[in-house]
XYZ file of C-alpha atoms in Angstrom:
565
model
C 82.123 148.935 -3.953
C 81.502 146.115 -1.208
C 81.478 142.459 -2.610
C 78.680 140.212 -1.933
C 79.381 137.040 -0.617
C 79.018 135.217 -3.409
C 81.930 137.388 -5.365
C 84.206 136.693 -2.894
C 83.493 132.596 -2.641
C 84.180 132.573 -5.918
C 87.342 134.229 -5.819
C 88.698 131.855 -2.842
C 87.857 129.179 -4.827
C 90.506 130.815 -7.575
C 93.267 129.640 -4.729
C 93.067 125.695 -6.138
C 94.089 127.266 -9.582
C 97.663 127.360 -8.784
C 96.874 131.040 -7.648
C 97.157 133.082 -3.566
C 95.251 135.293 -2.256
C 97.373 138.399 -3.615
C 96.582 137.697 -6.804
C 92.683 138.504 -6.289
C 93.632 141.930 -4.529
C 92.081 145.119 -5.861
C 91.326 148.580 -5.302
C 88.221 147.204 -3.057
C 89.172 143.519 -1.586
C 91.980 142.890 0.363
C 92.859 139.162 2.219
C 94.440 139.432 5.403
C 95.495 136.020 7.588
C 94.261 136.375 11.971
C 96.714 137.377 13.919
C 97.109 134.343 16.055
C 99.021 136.099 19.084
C 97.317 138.821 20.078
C 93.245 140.295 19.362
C 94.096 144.005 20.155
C 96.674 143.522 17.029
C 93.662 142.472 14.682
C 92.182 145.499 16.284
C 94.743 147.976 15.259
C 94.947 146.021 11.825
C 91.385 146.592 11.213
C 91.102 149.941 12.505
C 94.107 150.637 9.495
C 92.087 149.294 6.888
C 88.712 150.745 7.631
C 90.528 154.167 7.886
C 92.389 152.953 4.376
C 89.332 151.366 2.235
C 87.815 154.439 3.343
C 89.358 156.706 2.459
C 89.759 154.751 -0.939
C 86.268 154.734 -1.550
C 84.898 151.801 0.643
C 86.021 147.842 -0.273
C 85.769 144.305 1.705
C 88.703 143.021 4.059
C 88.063 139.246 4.569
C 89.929 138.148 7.848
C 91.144 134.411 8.029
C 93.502 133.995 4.957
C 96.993 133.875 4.443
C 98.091 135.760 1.466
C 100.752 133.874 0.385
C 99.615 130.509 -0.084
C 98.377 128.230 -2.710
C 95.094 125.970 -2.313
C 92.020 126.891 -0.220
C 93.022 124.114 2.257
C 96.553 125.824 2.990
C 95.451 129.158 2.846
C 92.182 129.396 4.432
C 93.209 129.686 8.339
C 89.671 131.150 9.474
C 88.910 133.435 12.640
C 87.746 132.317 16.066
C 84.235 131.329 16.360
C 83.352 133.469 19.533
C 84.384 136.981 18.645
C 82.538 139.947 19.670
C 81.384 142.022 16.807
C 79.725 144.607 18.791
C 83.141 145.088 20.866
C 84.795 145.424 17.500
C 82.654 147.505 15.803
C 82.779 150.123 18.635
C 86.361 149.863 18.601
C 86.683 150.661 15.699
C 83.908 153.642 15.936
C 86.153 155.037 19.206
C 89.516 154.911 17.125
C 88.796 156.779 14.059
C 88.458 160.533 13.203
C 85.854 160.948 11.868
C 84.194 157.787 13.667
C 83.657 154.843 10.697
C 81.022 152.053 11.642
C 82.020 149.008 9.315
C 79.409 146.094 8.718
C 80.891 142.537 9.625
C 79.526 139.208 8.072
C 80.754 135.593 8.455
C 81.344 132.996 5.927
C 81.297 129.071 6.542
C 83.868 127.363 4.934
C 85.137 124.053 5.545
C 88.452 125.026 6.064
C 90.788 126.259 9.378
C 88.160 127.104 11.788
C 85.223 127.165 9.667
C 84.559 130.665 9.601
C 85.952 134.073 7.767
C 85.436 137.424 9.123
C 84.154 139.777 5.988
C 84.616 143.436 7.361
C 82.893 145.993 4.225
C 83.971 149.135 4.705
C 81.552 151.899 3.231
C 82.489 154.974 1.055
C 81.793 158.334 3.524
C 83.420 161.337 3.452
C 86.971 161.338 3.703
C 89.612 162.844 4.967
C 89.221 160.328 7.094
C 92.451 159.482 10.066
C 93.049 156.565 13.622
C 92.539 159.222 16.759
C 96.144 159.052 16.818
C 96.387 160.885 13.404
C 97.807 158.338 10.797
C 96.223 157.605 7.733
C 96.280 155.410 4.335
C 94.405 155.670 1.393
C 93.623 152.639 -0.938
C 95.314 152.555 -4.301
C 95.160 149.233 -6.075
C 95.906 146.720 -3.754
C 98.008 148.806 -1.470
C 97.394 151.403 1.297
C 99.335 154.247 1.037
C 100.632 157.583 3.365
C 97.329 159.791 2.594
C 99.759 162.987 2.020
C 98.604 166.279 1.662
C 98.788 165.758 -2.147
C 96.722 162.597 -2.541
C 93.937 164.906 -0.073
C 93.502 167.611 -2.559
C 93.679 165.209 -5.704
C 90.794 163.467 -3.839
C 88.607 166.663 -2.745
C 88.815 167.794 -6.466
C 87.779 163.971 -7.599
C 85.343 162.999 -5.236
C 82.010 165.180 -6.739
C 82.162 163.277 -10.052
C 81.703 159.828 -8.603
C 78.136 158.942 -8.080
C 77.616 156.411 -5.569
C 73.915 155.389 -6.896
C 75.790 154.671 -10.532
C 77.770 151.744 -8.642
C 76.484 148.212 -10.128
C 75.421 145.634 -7.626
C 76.682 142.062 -9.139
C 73.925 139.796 -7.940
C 70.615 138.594 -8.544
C 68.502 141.020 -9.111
C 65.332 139.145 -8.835
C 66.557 137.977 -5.442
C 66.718 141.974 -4.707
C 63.587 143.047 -6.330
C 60.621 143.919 -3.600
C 57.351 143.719 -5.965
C 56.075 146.476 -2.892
C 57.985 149.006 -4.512
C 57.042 148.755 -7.736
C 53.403 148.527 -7.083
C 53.868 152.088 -5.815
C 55.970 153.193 -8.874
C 53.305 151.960 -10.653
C 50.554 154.134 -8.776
C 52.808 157.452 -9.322
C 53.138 156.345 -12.980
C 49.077 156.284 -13.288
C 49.248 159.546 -10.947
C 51.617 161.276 -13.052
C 49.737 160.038 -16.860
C 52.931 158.382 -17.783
C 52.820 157.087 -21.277
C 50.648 153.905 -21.847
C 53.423 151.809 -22.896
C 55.872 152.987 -19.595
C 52.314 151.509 -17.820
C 52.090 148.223 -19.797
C 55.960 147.289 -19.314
C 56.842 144.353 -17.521
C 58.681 144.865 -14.006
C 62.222 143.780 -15.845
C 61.409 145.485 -19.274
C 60.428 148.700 -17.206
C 63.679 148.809 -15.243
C 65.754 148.276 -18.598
C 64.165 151.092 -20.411
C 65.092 153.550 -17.715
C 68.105 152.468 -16.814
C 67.705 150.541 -13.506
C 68.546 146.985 -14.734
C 71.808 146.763 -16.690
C 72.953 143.794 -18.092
C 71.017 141.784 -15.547
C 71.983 144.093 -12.510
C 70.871 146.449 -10.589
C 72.752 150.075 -10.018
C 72.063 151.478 -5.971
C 70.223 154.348 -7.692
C 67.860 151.126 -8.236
C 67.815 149.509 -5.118
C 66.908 152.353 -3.325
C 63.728 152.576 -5.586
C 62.779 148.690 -5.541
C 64.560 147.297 -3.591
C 63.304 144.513 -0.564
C 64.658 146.052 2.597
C 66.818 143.314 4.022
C 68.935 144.126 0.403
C 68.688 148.282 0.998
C 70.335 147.174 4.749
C 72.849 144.883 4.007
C 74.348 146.683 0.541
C 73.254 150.614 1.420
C 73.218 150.457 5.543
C 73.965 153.852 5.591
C 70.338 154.706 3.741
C 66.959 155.229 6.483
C 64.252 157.148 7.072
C 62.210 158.641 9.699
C 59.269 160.746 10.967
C 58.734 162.064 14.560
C 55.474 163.572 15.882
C 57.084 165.935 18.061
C 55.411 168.106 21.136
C 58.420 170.029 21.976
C 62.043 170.560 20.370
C 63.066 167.883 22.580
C 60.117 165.396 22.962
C 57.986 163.431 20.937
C 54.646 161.010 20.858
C 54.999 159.249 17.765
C 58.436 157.977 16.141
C 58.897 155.830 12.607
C 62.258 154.998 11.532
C 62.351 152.261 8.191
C 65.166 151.206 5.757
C 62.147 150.873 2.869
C 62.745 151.407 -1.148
C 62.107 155.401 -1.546
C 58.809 154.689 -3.192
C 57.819 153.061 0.228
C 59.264 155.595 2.470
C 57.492 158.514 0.765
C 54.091 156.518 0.847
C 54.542 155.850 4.609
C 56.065 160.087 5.546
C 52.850 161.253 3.441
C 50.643 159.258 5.120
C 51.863 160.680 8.661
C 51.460 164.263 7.647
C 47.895 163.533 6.002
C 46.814 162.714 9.499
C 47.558 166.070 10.973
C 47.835 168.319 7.561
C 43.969 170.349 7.957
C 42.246 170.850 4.926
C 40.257 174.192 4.324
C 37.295 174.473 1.273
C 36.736 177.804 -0.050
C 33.782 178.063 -2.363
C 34.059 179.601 -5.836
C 30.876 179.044 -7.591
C 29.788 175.153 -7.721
C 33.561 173.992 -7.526
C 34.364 173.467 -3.819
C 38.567 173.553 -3.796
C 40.376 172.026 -1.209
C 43.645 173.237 0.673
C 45.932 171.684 3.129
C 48.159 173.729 5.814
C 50.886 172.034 3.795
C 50.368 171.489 0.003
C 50.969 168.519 -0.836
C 52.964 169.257 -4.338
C 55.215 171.274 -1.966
C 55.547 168.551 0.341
C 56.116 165.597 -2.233
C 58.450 167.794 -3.764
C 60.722 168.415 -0.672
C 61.141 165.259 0.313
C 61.842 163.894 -2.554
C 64.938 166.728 -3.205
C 65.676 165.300 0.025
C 65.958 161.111 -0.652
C 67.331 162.624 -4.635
C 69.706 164.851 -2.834
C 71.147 163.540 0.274
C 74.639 162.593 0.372
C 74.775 158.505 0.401
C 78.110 157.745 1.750
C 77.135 158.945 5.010
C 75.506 157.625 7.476
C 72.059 159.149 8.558
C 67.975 159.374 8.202
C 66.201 161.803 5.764
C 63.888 163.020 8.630
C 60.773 164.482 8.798
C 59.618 166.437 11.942
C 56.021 167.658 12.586
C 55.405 169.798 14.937
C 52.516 172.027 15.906
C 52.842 175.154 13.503
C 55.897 174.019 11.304
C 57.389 170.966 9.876
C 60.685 170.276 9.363
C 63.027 168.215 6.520
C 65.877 167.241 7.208
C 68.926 164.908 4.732
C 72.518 164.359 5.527
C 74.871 166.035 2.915
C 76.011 169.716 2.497
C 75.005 172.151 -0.261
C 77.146 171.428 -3.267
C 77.697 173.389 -6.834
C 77.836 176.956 -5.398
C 74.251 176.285 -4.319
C 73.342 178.466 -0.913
C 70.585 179.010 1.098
C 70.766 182.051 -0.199
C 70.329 181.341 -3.851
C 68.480 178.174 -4.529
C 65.907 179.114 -6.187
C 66.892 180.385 -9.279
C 70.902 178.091 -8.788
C 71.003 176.200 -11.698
C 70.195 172.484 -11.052
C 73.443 170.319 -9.857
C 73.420 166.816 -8.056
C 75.857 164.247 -6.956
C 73.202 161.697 -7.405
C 73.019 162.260 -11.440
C 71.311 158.096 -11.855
C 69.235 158.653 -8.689
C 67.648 161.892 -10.230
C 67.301 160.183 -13.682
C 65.458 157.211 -12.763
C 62.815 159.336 -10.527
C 62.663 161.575 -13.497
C 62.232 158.814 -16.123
C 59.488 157.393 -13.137
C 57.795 160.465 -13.304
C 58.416 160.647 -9.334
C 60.229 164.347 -9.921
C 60.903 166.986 -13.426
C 64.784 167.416 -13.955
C 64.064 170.817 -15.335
C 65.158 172.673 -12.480
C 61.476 173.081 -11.467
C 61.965 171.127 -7.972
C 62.606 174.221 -5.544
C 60.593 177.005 -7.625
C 57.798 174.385 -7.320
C 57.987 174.512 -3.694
C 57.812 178.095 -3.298
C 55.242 178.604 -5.872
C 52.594 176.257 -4.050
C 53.085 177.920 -1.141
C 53.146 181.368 -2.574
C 50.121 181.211 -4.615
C 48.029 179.894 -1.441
C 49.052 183.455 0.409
C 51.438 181.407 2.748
C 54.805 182.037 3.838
C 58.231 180.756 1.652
C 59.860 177.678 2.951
C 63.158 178.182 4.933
C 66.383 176.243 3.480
C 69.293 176.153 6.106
C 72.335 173.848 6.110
C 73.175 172.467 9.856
C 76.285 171.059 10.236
C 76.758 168.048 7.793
C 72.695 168.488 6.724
C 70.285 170.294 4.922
C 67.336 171.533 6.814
C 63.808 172.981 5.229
C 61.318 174.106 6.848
C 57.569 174.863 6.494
C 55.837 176.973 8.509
C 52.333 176.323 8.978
C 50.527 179.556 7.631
C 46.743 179.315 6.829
C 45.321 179.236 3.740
C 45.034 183.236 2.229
C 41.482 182.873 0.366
C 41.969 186.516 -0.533
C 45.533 186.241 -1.925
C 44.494 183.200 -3.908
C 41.576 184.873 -5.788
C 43.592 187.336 -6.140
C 46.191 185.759 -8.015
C 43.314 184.115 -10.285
C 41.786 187.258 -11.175
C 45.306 188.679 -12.422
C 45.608 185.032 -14.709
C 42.094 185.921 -16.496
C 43.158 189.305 -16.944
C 45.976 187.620 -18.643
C 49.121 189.063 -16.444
C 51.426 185.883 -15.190
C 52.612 186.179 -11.711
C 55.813 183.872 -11.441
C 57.184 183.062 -8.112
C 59.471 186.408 -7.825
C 56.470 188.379 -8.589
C 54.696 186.596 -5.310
C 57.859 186.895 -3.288
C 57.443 190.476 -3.534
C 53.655 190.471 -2.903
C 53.758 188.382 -0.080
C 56.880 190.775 1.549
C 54.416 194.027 1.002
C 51.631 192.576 2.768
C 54.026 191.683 5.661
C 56.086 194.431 5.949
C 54.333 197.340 4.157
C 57.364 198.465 1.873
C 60.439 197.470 -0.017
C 63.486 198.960 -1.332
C 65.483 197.469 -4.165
C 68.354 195.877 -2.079
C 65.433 193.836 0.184
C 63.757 192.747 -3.242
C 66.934 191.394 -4.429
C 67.674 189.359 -1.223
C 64.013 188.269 -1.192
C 63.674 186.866 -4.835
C 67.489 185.546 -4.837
C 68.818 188.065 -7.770
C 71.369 190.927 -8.111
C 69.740 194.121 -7.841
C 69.318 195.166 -11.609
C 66.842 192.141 -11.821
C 65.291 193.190 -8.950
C 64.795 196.242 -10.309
C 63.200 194.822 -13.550
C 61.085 193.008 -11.347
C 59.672 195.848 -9.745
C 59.137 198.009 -12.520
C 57.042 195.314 -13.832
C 54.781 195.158 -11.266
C 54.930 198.965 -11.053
C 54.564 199.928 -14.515
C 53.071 196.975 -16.177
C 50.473 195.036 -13.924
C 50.366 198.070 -11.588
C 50.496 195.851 -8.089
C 53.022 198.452 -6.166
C 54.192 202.164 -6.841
C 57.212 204.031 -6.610
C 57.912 206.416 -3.076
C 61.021 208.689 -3.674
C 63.493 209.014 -5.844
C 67.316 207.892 -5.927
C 68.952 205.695 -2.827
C 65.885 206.674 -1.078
C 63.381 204.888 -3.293
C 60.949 202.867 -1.701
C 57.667 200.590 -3.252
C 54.461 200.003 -1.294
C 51.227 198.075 -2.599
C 49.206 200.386 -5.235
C 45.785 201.346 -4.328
C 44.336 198.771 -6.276
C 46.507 195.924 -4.868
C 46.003 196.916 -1.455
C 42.187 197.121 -1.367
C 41.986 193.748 -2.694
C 44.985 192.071 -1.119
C 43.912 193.322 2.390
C 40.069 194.054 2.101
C 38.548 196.142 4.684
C 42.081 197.242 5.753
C 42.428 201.154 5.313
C 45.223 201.940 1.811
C 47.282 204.402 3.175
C 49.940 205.455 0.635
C 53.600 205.140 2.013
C 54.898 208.036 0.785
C 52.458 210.077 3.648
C 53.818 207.031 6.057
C 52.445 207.843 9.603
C 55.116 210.058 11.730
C 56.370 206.890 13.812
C 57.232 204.476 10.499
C 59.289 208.207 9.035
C 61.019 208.726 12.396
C 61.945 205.211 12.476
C 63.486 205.232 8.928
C 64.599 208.502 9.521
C 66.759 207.586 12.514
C 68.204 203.935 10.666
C 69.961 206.255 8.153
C 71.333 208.678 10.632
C 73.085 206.157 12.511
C 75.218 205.714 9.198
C 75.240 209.194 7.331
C 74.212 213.198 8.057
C 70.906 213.511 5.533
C 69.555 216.852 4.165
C 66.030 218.560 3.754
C 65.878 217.994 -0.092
C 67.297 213.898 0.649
C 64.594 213.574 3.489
C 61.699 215.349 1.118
C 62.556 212.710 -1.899
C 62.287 209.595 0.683
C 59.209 210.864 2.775
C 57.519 212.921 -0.068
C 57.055 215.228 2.550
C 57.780 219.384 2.212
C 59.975 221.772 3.357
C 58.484 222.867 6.308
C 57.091 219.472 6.925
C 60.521 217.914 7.556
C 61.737 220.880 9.393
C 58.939 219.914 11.952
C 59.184 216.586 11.962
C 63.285 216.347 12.841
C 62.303 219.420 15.401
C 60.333 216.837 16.802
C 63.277 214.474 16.850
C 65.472 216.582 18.690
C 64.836 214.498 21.826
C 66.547 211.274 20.458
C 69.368 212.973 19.252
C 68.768 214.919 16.161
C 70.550 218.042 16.045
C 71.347 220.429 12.700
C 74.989 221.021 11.714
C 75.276 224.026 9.365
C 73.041 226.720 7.599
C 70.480 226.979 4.706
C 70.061 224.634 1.945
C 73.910 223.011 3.017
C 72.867 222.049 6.381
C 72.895 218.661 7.581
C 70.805 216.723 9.987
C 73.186 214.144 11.747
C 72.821 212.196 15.106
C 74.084 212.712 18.310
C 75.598 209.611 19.092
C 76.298 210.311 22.675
């Protein structure tokens, strides 16, 4: 953790008590004296200990002081007064693999030259290495060859830290932006939080749920009240931003902040509500309004994404509108086992456990492992189309895609709630599939709903045998479900049911010929998919003898396979 200044004034003024500067060494200080003969060796020195405190889980160099020596006036040598941070900085950034940006800060003292060079080194994501290859790691006071053992000690270490835990020694009142909490204390009243969470004092508030210890604040606080010059200086790796964008490349309206999350997701709701339509649909004197975007699903999603995102790196939770989709973006990977491909029903994990339990304690977000299901839901039960998770690079993307309220799907869904039959969020997965694509097999179901294939099964049959919504086409490997009657004439009104087992002869070719280009099929295998008969499928894969189709064998043993050439 960096120190404030104030920490480390306090420890140079340990060197009058018969103490030097090695003595106050530690896993994240270190005292180093300017190099008086030459500034590209303070270059390569600092480039070592970024890579070092870095890859040690971030610390302060102070520049200017001789280790070895007693008395502030003897050791305290200072840097020059004129140097070029910016030069340094980029320096630094140019000679490091993957590229490290450390913050400098000066401190006045009336010793040597009158100025110390404090260089805090952030926590990212190591490995981290100088272009040339060499690297240390930070183990008590020393830096140490980062061998190939240390590495996978580290990779196997590094998920159970929790940078938002990390204590920040200092004032917090001097910290403590009263902004922030007045918009706590609107979600609070939002959410119904208890009466006596409301009637708390601002200190007596943070104490209860964990935010103030002993007098401090954790990160995991700062980032929810903190004044923004504090988020800067102690989390600079922490922002925010919205574009308005016109193209994938160009924009007309661009917000970036370094605000306390409460803040942040004030100002990135406010932007959508100015371009997020609203449609009323009337059912009877209540007049309900939609937006293109719910809002639940919205709040939701970006707050997985401030909860979520991986703090030691640098980078912007972004939020990108653009004319029919909007787009989330947070630095960090997927961690847990959790994939694209299985979120919603993953159970919960987070490497931000204090983050996620003050905004649950705030009543900001539920800790249930409701967050994601929430987010499809909303959208779901409006008739719109699933959100779109997708990790780029170092980042997690989501996307909405603008879909228009479904007054027909919604009443729908109502009308099976009075009749007292629950649809859940697989059950509208499915729904919402069939009125896109007209069938389903088992295998699609599963990768739609995110289970294996026997709960996709169970799912179906539900809605099959139990609430009636879809039916059955074929038997065996072949088996196919379509909407039922029922579901169809409501789900798609005026719209002709035509039963999918009698699919017209274009959607049976086409399925017909898929197959073939794997496996030879049979009459009886093509009459249990099609629900066709005998002679039926004799003329229709006559009729297909033009792309291909040709039959190998005699009687019931014959095979229809595929020409390939």
């Amino acid at each position: 953790m960096m120190k404030a200044t104030s920490e480390i004034i306090s420890l140079l003024n340990e060197l009058d008590n018969n103490r030097i500067a090695d003595d106050l060494e530690g896993q994240d200080i270190d005292f180093k004296e300017w190099i008086q003969r030459s500034f590209d060796d303070n270059i390569k020195l600092m480039i070592k200990m970024a890579v070092c405190m870095a890859n040690g889980g971030g610390g302060s160099v102070i520049f200017g002081v001789a280790d070895k020596k007693n008395g502030r006036n003897n050791a305290i040598k200072g840097v020059p007064a004129n140097l070029d941070l910016y030069a340094i900085s980029k320096r630094i950034y140019e000679k490091t693999d993957p590229h490290l940006t450390p913050h400098f800060d000066y401190i006045d003292v009336p010793y040597g030259t009158g100025k110390l060079l404090i260089m805090h080194v952030f926590p990212g994501m190591p490995p981290y290495t100088t272009t040339d290859g060499a690297a240390t790691i930070r183990q008590g006071k020393d830096c140490i060859p980062f061998t190939g053992t240390l590495r996978r000690q580290m990779v196997s270490t590094t998920s159970e830290q929790d940078f938002t835990a990390e204590v920040i020694y200092e004032d917090w009142k001097k910290l403590f932006s009263p902004s922030a909490m007045e918009k706590i204390r609107e979600i609070l009243v939002e959410q119904r939080a208890p009466e006596l969470l409301q009637q708390m004092n601002d200190e007596d508030l943070l104490v209860s749920v964990g935010a103030l210890k002993n007098d401090y604040l954790t990160k995991g606080a700062l980032l929810l009240v903190g004044k923004t010059d504090a988020i800067t200086r102690l989390i600079p790796q922490y922002s925010w931003g919205y574009r308005k964008m016109v193209s994938d490349t160009d924009y007309i309206i661009k917000e970036d902040g370094n605000q306390a999350i409460p803040i942040a997701l004030y100002e990135l709701e406010r932007y959508i509500a100015s371009d997020n339509p609203l449609v009323t649909i009337q059912s009877g004197l209540i007049h309900p309004e939609f937006h293109t975007y719910p809002v639940l699903a919205l709040r939701e999603a970006l707050l997985n994404a401030f909860g979520h995102r991986d703090y030691r790196m640098l980078g912007s939770v972004m939020l990108k509108q653009y004319r029919d989709k909007l787009i989330i973006t947070n630095p960090g990977e997927f961690i847990g086992g959790i994939t694209p491909q299985n979120i919603l029903h993953h159970p919960s994990v987070t490497r931000n456990s204090h983050l996620m339990d003050l905004l649950d304690k705030l009543k900001f977000v539920n800790r249930s492992n409701l967050g994601v299901p929430r987010i499809y839901r909303s959208l779901l039960i409006e008739g719109k189309e699933p959100p779109v998770y997708r990790e780029v690079g170092n980042h997690i993307e989501l996307t909405f895609i603008a879909s228009p309220l479904n007054d027909g799907f919604k009443n729908f869904v109502n009308a099976m709630t009075n009749r007292g039959f629950h649809l859940d969020t697989d059950h509208l997965l499915i729904l919402q599939y069939l009125l896109r694509h007209g069938e389903i097999d088992t295998a699609t179901a599963a990768e739609a709903i995110q289970r294996n294939q026997e709960q996709a099964r169970e799912v179906l049959s539900k809605l099959s045998i139990e609430m009636k919504l879809i039916e059955a086409i074929g038997r065996g490997r072949g088996r196919y479900y379509t909407l039922s009657k029922e579901a169809s004439a409501q789900l798609k009104g005026d719209m002709a049911y035509e039963r999918q087992a009698t699919l017209d002869d274009e959607a049976i070719k086409i399925r017909i010929l898929s197959i073939l280009k794997d496996r030879p099929l049979r009459n009886k295998e093509i009459r249990t998919m099609t629900g066709l008969d005998q002679k039926q499928v004799q003329r229709l894969m006559k009729s297909l003898y033009d792309e291909g189709v040709r039959v190998v064998g005699r009687g019931p043993g014959a095979n229809y396979v595929l020409d390939k050439e």
